[in-house]
Amino acid sequence: MTATTETRPIHGGAVAAVAELLGSARLMALGVNRPDGWPQVTTIGYVNDGLKLYFVIARDSQKFRNIQADPRVSVAIRPEGAEADTVGVSLAGRAVEVTDAVEVERLNKLVFERYPDARAFCPSGSSVAVMRLSPEIVAPVAVISGRSRAETYAIGPGGAPPAIPGEGQGVSRLF
């Protein structure tokens, strides 16, 4: 970050706007840290629950090994066909494996509600890992009057505040 960039605590209006944006997309670019220091970026599907993102990766993948070694990840999301004020959002945080069967079942329900034709998030067996990204930094970007604007918010150890109902009316309302 530059000296002119201010990171403010996230507020309920921003939570609502970003959660709406996350709910309108299906794919994200996931960036992880490789052992040699080079970043690795992959496009994968996800489902969100508020600001938390959930995704599935193969246990035998380099991506899984990289996350196990260094759980710090970043994602970039831009809804398909986004118009007007929405450009996207970047999130940074730590990814951890979801191992609780009750939580995986809850996630399956989220997936089925959002994608009725989708298969279960976690097939039987141990070939995949369900991962959760809890963001610590949220950076929405909007286009306003033809200009790109970004805002950077921090999420503290206590988590994000509740979304303010009716405030998720587009990212441009954050600026």
CSV table of C-alpha atoms in Angstrom, one decimal, residues 38-171:
chain,number,residue,atom,x,y,z
A,38,TRP,CA,6.2,-16.8,-7.2
A,39,PRO,CA,2.4,-16.3,-7.0
A,40,GLN,CA,0.1,-18.9,-8.4
A,41,VAL,CA,-3.3,-17.8,-9.7
A,42,THR,CA,-6.2,-20.0,-10.7
A,43,THR,CA,-9.8,-19.4,-11.7
A,44,ILE,CA,-12.2,-21.5,-9.7
A,45,GLY,CA,-15.9,-21.5,-8.7
A,46,TYR,CA,-17.1,-20.5,-5.2
A,47,VAL,CA,-20.1,-19.8,-3.1
A,48,ASN,CA,-20.3,-17.1,-0.5
A,49,ASP,CA,-22.0,-16.8,2.9
A,50,GLY,CA,-21.9,-13.0,3.5
A,51,LEU,CA,-18.2,-12.1,3.0
A,52,LYS,CA,-16.9,-15.6,3.6
A,53,LEU,CA,-16.0,-17.5,0.5
A,54,TYR,CA,-16.0,-21.3,0.1
A,55,PHE,CA,-14.4,-23.3,-2.7
A,56,VAL,CA,-13.3,-26.8,-3.5
A,57,ILE,CA,-9.8,-27.9,-4.6
A,58,ALA,CA,-8.1,-31.2,-5.2
A,59,ARG,CA,-6.1,-32.5,-2.3
A,60,ASP,CA,-3.3,-33.6,-4.7
A,61,SER,CA,-3.0,-30.2,-6.3
A,62,GLN,CA,-0.1,-27.7,-5.9
A,63,LYS,CA,-2.7,-25.1,-4.9
A,64,PHE,CA,-3.7,-27.3,-1.8
A,65,ARG,CA,-0.1,-27.8,-0.9
A,66,ASN,CA,0.6,-24.1,-1.2
A,67,ILE,CA,-2.3,-23.1,1.0
A,68,GLN,CA,-1.3,-25.7,3.6
A,69,ALA,CA,2.2,-24.1,3.7
A,70,ASP,CA,1.0,-20.5,3.7
A,71,PRO,CA,-2.7,-19.9,4.2
A,72,ARG,CA,-2.6,-16.2,3.0
A,73,VAL,CA,-4.5,-15.9,-0.2
A,74,SER,CA,-6.0,-13.2,-2.4
A,75,VAL,CA,-9.0,-13.3,-4.7
A,76,ALA,CA,-10.4,-11.1,-7.4
A,77,ILE,CA,-14.0,-11.3,-8.4
A,78,ARG,CA,-15.9,-9.5,-11.2
A,79,PRO,CA,-19.5,-10.5,-12.0
A,80,GLU,CA,-20.0,-11.7,-15.5
A,81,GLY,CA,-21.6,-9.1,-17.7
A,82,ALA,CA,-21.1,-6.4,-15.0
A,83,GLU,CA,-22.2,-3.0,-16.2
A,84,ALA,CA,-22.3,0.6,-15.0
A,85,ASP,CA,-20.9,0.9,-11.5
A,86,THR,CA,-19.5,-2.5,-10.8
A,87,VAL,CA,-16.0,-3.5,-11.6
A,88,GLY,CA,-15.3,-6.0,-8.9
A,89,VAL,CA,-13.8,-6.7,-5.5
A,90,SER,CA,-10.5,-8.0,-4.2
A,91,LEU,CA,-10.2,-9.8,-0.9
A,92,ALA,CA,-7.2,-11.0,1.1
A,93,GLY,CA,-7.3,-13.3,4.0
A,94,ARG,CA,-6.5,-16.8,5.2
A,95,ALA,CA,-7.9,-20.0,3.7
A,96,VAL,CA,-8.5,-23.0,6.0
A,97,GLU,CA,-10.0,-26.4,5.3
A,98,VAL,CA,-13.6,-27.0,6.4
A,99,THR,CA,-13.6,-30.4,8.1
A,100,ASP,CA,-16.9,-30.3,10.0
A,101,ALA,CA,-19.5,-32.5,8.3
A,102,VAL,CA,-22.4,-30.3,9.5
A,103,GLU,CA,-20.8,-27.2,8.0
A,104,VAL,CA,-20.1,-29.0,4.7
A,105,GLU,CA,-23.8,-30.0,4.6
A,106,ARG,CA,-24.8,-26.4,5.3
A,107,LEU,CA,-22.6,-25.3,2.4
A,108,ASN,CA,-24.1,-28.0,0.1
A,109,LYS,CA,-27.5,-26.4,0.9
A,110,LEU,CA,-26.1,-23.0,-0.1
A,111,VAL,CA,-24.8,-24.4,-3.3
A,112,PHE,CA,-28.1,-26.1,-4.2
A,113,GLU,CA,-30.0,-22.9,-3.5
A,114,ARG,CA,-27.7,-20.8,-5.6
A,115,TYR,CA,-27.0,-23.4,-8.4
A,116,PRO,CA,-30.0,-25.9,-8.5
A,117,ASP,CA,-28.3,-28.0,-11.2
A,118,ALA,CA,-25.0,-28.3,-9.3
A,119,ARG,CA,-23.6,-31.4,-7.6
A,120,ALA,CA,-22.7,-31.6,-3.9
A,121,PHE,CA,-19.8,-29.5,-2.8
A,122,CYS,CA,-18.0,-32.4,-1.3
A,123,PRO,CA,-18.3,-35.8,-3.0
A,124,SER,CA,-17.7,-38.9,-0.9
A,125,GLY,CA,-14.0,-39.8,-0.4
A,126,SER,CA,-11.0,-37.7,0.4
A,127,SER,CA,-10.1,-36.4,-3.1
A,128,VAL,CA,-11.1,-32.8,-2.5
A,129,ALA,CA,-10.9,-30.3,0.2
A,130,VAL,CA,-13.6,-27.7,1.0
A,131,MET,CA,-11.9,-24.4,1.9
A,132,ARG,CA,-13.1,-21.3,3.6
A,133,LEU,CA,-11.6,-17.8,3.0
A,134,SER,CA,-12.3,-15.4,5.8
A,135,PRO,CA,-11.3,-12.0,4.4
A,136,GLU,CA,-9.2,-9.6,6.4
A,137,ILE,CA,-8.9,-6.9,3.7
A,138,VAL,CA,-11.8,-6.1,1.3
A,139,ALA,CA,-11.2,-3.7,-1.6
A,140,PRO,CA,-14.2,-3.0,-3.8
A,141,VAL,CA,-13.8,-1.1,-7.0
A,142,ALA,CA,-16.4,0.8,-8.9
A,143,VAL,CA,-16.7,3.0,-12.0
A,144,ILE,CA,-18.3,6.3,-11.3
A,145,SER,CA,-18.7,8.8,-14.2
A,146,GLY,CA,-16.2,6.9,-16.2
A,147,ARG,CA,-13.5,6.8,-13.5
A,148,SER,CA,-12.4,3.8,-11.5
A,149,ARG,CA,-12.6,4.2,-7.7
A,150,ALA,CA,-11.3,1.8,-5.1
A,151,GLU,CA,-11.8,1.7,-1.3
A,152,THR,CA,-9.9,-0.5,1.1
A,153,TYR,CA,-11.5,-1.9,4.2
A,154,ALA,CA,-10.1,-3.9,7.1
A,155,ILE,CA,-11.9,-6.6,8.9
A,156,GLY,CA,-10.7,-7.0,12.5
A,157,PRO,CA,-10.4,-10.1,14.6
A,158,GLY,CA,-14.0,-9.8,15.7
A,159,GLY,CA,-15.2,-10.2,12.1
A,160,ALA,CA,-17.3,-7.9,9.9
A,161,PRO,CA,-20.3,-6.1,11.3
A,162,PRO,CA,-23.7,-7.2,10.2
A,163,ALA,CA,-24.9,-6.1,6.7
A,164,ILE,CA,-27.2,-3.1,6.8
A,165,PRO,CA,-30.4,-4.2,5.0
A,166,GLY,CA,-31.1,-2.2,1.9
A,167,GLU,CA,-27.5,-0.8,1.7
A,168,GLY,CA,-26.3,-3.4,-0.8
A,169,GLN,CA,-27.5,-1.4,-3.8
A,170,GLY,CA,-24.3,-1.4,-5.8
A,171,VAL,CA,-20.6,-0.8,-5.0
